[in-house]
């Protein structure tokens, strides 16, 4: 079992749609959680950290459920520019960082 | 401008010829890390460093060395590169607070023939 698992994708959605990404992690001692986006073969860029209380940044909402070891990202009102690969990232208690394989999103006009 | 820089950006080399990929950050970050990205495998951590002179192995350290003699620099050394080290490499850095939100360099595409 992979330490961080994501929906395999790809997701193909029309502009304006709401799309949800899911992620599970296996190490219950994990301490920090993030969503990154990566455009084709470029460097990953931090989208948002994920907190137990949930957090929102504009059209993006992230949730963390420690009991279920589950992380989610919701994108509302999708834009063409949201097309990218979304990476779920977990930092363990030992300071290692584990990336999920990523979910590709295509937003079409 | 706050940034992480890597050099070279592209490198083609031959098996067994030692090489170093440099990484430098100007944000006074304590934490630095190296990753490789391969199709179908995602990003995997090679080594990380909590601070000067403190380094530890990630998930795929075999065939690599690192050093952290200064806070801003974290070079990745391939003593004897092999074709299976052909990959896209990223360096990243972060502060210890805010849960180690990492900022990535632009990547180094390495081909070993």
Short mmCIF file of C-alpha atoms in Angstrom, two decimals:
data_model
loop_
_atom_site.label_atom_id
_atom_site.label_comp_id
_atom_site.label_asym_id
_atom_site.label_seq_id
_atom_site.Cartn_x
_atom_site.Cartn_y
_atom_site.Cartn_z
CA UNK A 1 0.00 0.00 0.00
CA UNK A 2 1.35 3.44 -0.92
CA UNK A 3 1.91 5.85 1.95
CA UNK A 4 -0.08 8.57 0.20
CA UNK A 5 -2.77 7.65 -2.29
CA UNK A 6 -4.76 9.90 -4.55
CA UNK A 7 -7.56 9.50 -7.05
CA UNK A 8 -5.84 8.32 -10.25
CA UNK A 9 -7.67 10.76 -12.55
CA UNK A 10 -7.58 12.38 -14.98
CA UNK A 11 -10.55 14.57 -14.25
CA UNK A 12 -12.11 16.31 -17.24
CA UNK A 13 -14.53 19.08 -16.24
CA UNK A 14 -16.15 22.07 -17.93
CA UNK A 15 -15.40 25.61 -16.86
CA UNK A 16 -17.46 26.60 -13.85
CA UNK A 17 -17.68 23.07 -12.45
CA UNK A 18 -16.87 22.07 -8.90
CA UNK A 19 -14.28 19.34 -8.59
CA UNK A 20 -13.10 17.40 -5.55
CA UNK A 21 -9.81 15.61 -5.03
CA UNK A 22 -9.32 12.98 -2.36
CA UNK A 23 -6.21 11.68 -0.68
CA UNK A 24 -5.51 9.12 2.03
CA UNK A 25 -2.34 8.58 4.02
CA UNK A 26 -1.18 5.54 5.96
CA UNK A 27 1.10 6.96 8.67
CA UNK A 28 -1.02 8.04 11.61
CA UNK A 29 1.96 9.97 13.03
CA UNK A 30 1.98 12.34 10.04
CA UNK A 31 2.15 15.93 11.14
CA UNK A 32 1.71 18.32 8.22
CA UNK A 33 -0.43 18.18 5.12
CA UNK A 34 -0.40 20.17 1.92
CA UNK A 35 -1.80 20.49 -1.57
CA UNK A 36 0.59 21.48 -4.34
CA UNK A 37 -0.11 22.05 -8.00
CA UNK A 38 2.31 21.18 -10.75
CA UNK A 39 2.13 22.35 -14.33
CA UNK A 40 3.64 20.09 -16.94
CA UNK A 41 7.20 19.18 -15.85
CA UNK A 42 7.58 22.43 -13.90
CA UNK A 43 8.29 22.75 -10.21
CA UNK A 44 5.49 22.01 -7.74
CA UNK A 45 3.99 25.12 -6.21
CA UNK A 46 2.31 25.27 -2.82
CA UNK A 47 -1.43 25.68 -3.15
CA UNK A 48 -2.33 25.50 0.51
CA UNK A 49 -1.55 23.85 3.79
CA UNK A 50 -4.33 21.72 5.25
CA UNK A 51 -5.50 22.07 8.85
CA UNK A 52 -7.84 19.99 10.97
CA UNK A 53 -10.24 22.90 11.18
CA UNK A 54 -10.40 23.13 7.40
CA UNK A 55 -9.23 26.14 5.46
CA UNK A 56 -10.33 28.11 2.47
CA UNK A 57 -8.51 30.32 0.00
CA UNK A 58 -10.82 31.89 -2.54
CA UNK A 59 -12.25 29.10 -4.69
CA UNK A 60 -10.18 26.44 -2.94
CA UNK A 61 -11.18 24.59 0.23
CA UNK A 62 -9.08 21.95 1.96
CA UNK A 63 -10.16 19.55 4.68
CA UNK A 64 -8.28 17.14 6.91
CA UNK A 65 -9.81 14.23 8.79
CA UNK A 66 -7.13 12.79 11.06
CA UNK A 67 -9.34 9.98 12.34
CA UNK A 68 -9.93 8.69 8.80
CA UNK A 69 -6.46 9.76 7.58
CA UNK A 70 -8.11 11.57 4.72
CA UNK A 71 -7.41 14.89 3.00
CA UNK A 72 -9.56 16.63 0.42
CA UNK A 73 -9.37 19.61 -1.91
CA UNK A 74 -12.42 21.25 -3.42
CA UNK A 75 -12.17 23.66 -6.33
CA UNK A 76 -15.27 25.70 -7.06
CA UNK A 77 -16.04 27.57 -10.29
CA UNK A 78 -13.17 25.89 -12.19
CA UNK A 79 -11.13 28.04 -14.56
CA UNK A 80 -9.13 27.00 -17.59
CA UNK A 81 -6.03 28.06 -15.64
CA UNK A 82 -6.78 25.44 -12.97
CA UNK A 83 -5.71 22.72 -15.42
CA UNK A 84 -2.70 21.09 -13.76
CA UNK A 85 -1.70 18.10 -11.67
CA UNK A 86 -2.68 18.34 -8.00
CA UNK A 87 -0.35 16.71 -5.52
CA UNK A 88 -1.27 15.63 -2.02
CA UNK A 89 1.76 15.92 0.28
CA UNK A 90 2.31 14.61 3.79
CA UNK A 91 5.17 15.29 6.19
CA UNK A 92 5.84 12.53 8.65
CA UNK A 93 6.94 13.00 12.23
CA UNK A 94 10.47 12.13 11.15
CA UNK A 95 10.59 15.10 8.75
CA UNK A 96 10.35 13.00 5.62
CA UNK A 97 8.02 14.29 2.93
CA UNK A 98 5.84 11.92 0.95
CA UNK A 99 4.11 12.96 -2.27
CA UNK A 100 1.06 11.33 -3.74
CA UNK A 101 1.24 10.39 -7.41
CA UNK A 102 -0.97 13.34 -8.31
CA UNK A 103 -4.32 13.79 -10.02
CA UNK A 104 -4.43 15.46 -13.39
CA UNK A 105 -7.19 18.02 -13.96
CA UNK A 106 -8.30 19.24 -17.36
CA UNK A 107 -10.74 22.15 -17.39
CA UNK A 108 -12.37 22.65 -20.77
CA UNK A 109 -14.14 25.68 -22.21
CA UNK B 1 13.46 38.09 -4.99
CA UNK B 2 12.98 35.08 -2.74
CA UNK B 3 13.92 31.98 -4.66
CA UNK B 4 15.50 28.56 -4.89
CA UNK B 5 17.99 28.20 -7.71
CA UNK B 6 19.42 25.06 -9.25
CA UNK B 7 22.29 24.56 -11.64
CA UNK B 8 22.61 23.22 -14.19
CA UNK B 9 19.03 23.15 -15.51
CA UNK B 10 19.87 20.50 -18.10
CA UNK B 11 22.71 18.01 -18.12
CA UNK B 12 23.61 15.08 -20.34
CA UNK B 13 26.47 12.98 -19.05
CA UNK B 14 27.96 9.52 -19.31
CA UNK B 15 27.91 6.63 -16.89
CA UNK B 16 30.48 6.93 -14.12
CA UNK B 17 31.40 10.60 -14.54
CA UNK B 18 30.98 12.34 -11.20
CA UNK B 19 28.67 15.32 -11.18
CA UNK B 20 27.23 17.87 -8.76
CA UNK B 21 23.92 19.66 -9.00
CA UNK B 22 23.91 22.83 -6.96
CA UNK B 23 20.98 24.22 -4.99
CA UNK B 24 20.87 27.58 -3.30
CA UNK B 25 18.15 29.49 -1.45
CA UNK B 26 18.10 33.10 -0.28
CA UNK B 27 15.28 32.83 2.27
CA UNK B 28 17.35 31.72 5.27
CA UNK B 29 15.40 28.45 5.40
CA UNK B 30 16.58 25.80 7.81
CA UNK B 31 15.12 22.83 5.93
CA UNK B 32 16.29 21.79 2.45
CA UNK B 33 15.53 18.69 0.45
CA UNK B 34 16.17 16.92 -2.85
CA UNK B 35 13.58 15.01 -4.87
CA UNK B 36 13.54 13.09 -8.10
CA UNK B 37 10.49 12.81 -10.31
CA UNK B 38 9.95 9.92 -12.68
CA UNK B 39 6.91 9.13 -14.85
CA UNK B 40 4.45 6.94 -13.00
CA UNK B 41 6.38 7.22 -9.72
CA UNK B 42 5.79 10.83 -8.75
CA UNK B 43 8.19 12.80 -6.59
CA UNK B 44 10.38 10.82 -4.24
CA UNK B 45 12.61 12.29 -1.57
CA UNK B 46 16.33 11.56 -1.88
CA UNK B 47 17.86 13.40 1.09
CA UNK B 48 16.87 16.22 3.38
CA UNK B 49 18.65 18.53 5.78
CA UNK B 50 17.25 20.04 8.94
CA UNK B 51 20.08 22.57 9.25
CA UNK B 52 23.79 23.05 8.67
CA UNK B 53 25.68 19.76 9.07
CA UNK B 54 22.44 17.84 9.70
CA UNK B 55 21.29 15.57 6.86
CA UNK B 56 19.20 12.42 6.63
CA UNK B 57 18.09 9.91 4.04
CA UNK B 58 14.78 10.08 2.27
CA UNK B 59 13.17 7.19 0.45
CA UNK B 60 15.65 6.80 -2.42
CA UNK B 61 19.15 7.80 -1.23
CA UNK B 62 21.16 5.08 -2.97
CA UNK B 63 23.72 6.47 -5.41
CA UNK B 64 23.53 10.02 -4.05
CA UNK B 65 25.42 12.13 -1.55
CA UNK B 66 24.67 15.51 -0.08
CA UNK B 67 26.37 18.04 2.15
CA UNK B 68 25.16 21.10 4.07
CA UNK B 69 28.15 23.20 5.00
CA UNK B 70 26.30 26.50 4.67
CA UNK B 71 22.68 27.27 5.36
CA UNK B 72 21.91 28.52 1.87
CA UNK B 73 23.49 25.68 -0.16
CA UNK B 74 22.59 22.01 -0.45
CA UNK B 75 24.43 20.33 -3.35
CA UNK B 76 23.48 16.89 -4.67
CA UNK B 77 26.43 14.73 -5.66
CA UNK B 78 26.33 11.71 -7.95
CA UNK B 79 29.70 10.01 -7.49
CA UNK B 80 29.20 7.45 -10.27
CA UNK B 81 26.02 8.20 -12.21
CA UNK B 82 24.14 5.36 -13.86
CA UNK B 83 21.35 5.41 -16.47
CA UNK B 84 18.73 4.65 -13.79
CA UNK B 85 19.51 8.07 -12.31
CA UNK B 86 18.17 9.75 -15.43
CA UNK B 87 15.39 11.86 -13.99
CA UNK B 88 14.02 15.32 -13.22
CA UNK B 89 15.49 16.60 -9.96
CA UNK B 90 14.02 19.26 -7.70
CA UNK B 91 15.51 21.02 -4.74
CA UNK B 92 13.22 22.58 -2.12
CA UNK B 93 13.54 24.61 1.07
CA UNK B 94 11.33 25.73 3.94
CA UNK B 95 11.18 27.24 7.39
CA UNK B 96 10.55 24.89 10.29
CA UNK B 97 7.46 26.81 11.30
CA UNK B 98 4.25 26.76 9.22
CA UNK B 99 4.64 23.02 9.00
CA UNK B 100 7.53 23.08 6.56
CA UNK B 101 5.76 24.56 3.52
CA UNK B 102 8.33 23.91 0.83
CA UNK B 103 9.39 26.15 -2.04
CA UNK B 104 10.87 24.42 -5.05
CA UNK B 105 13.62 25.24 -7.48
CA UNK B 106 12.97 25.08 -11.23
CA UNK B 107 14.33 21.57 -11.63
CA UNK B 108 17.34 19.91 -13.25
CA UNK B 109 16.77 17.47 -16.07
CA UNK B 110 19.56 14.89 -15.97
CA UNK B 111 20.25 12.29 -18.64
CA UNK B 112 22.89 9.62 -18.02
CA UNK B 113 23.88 7.61 -21.10
#
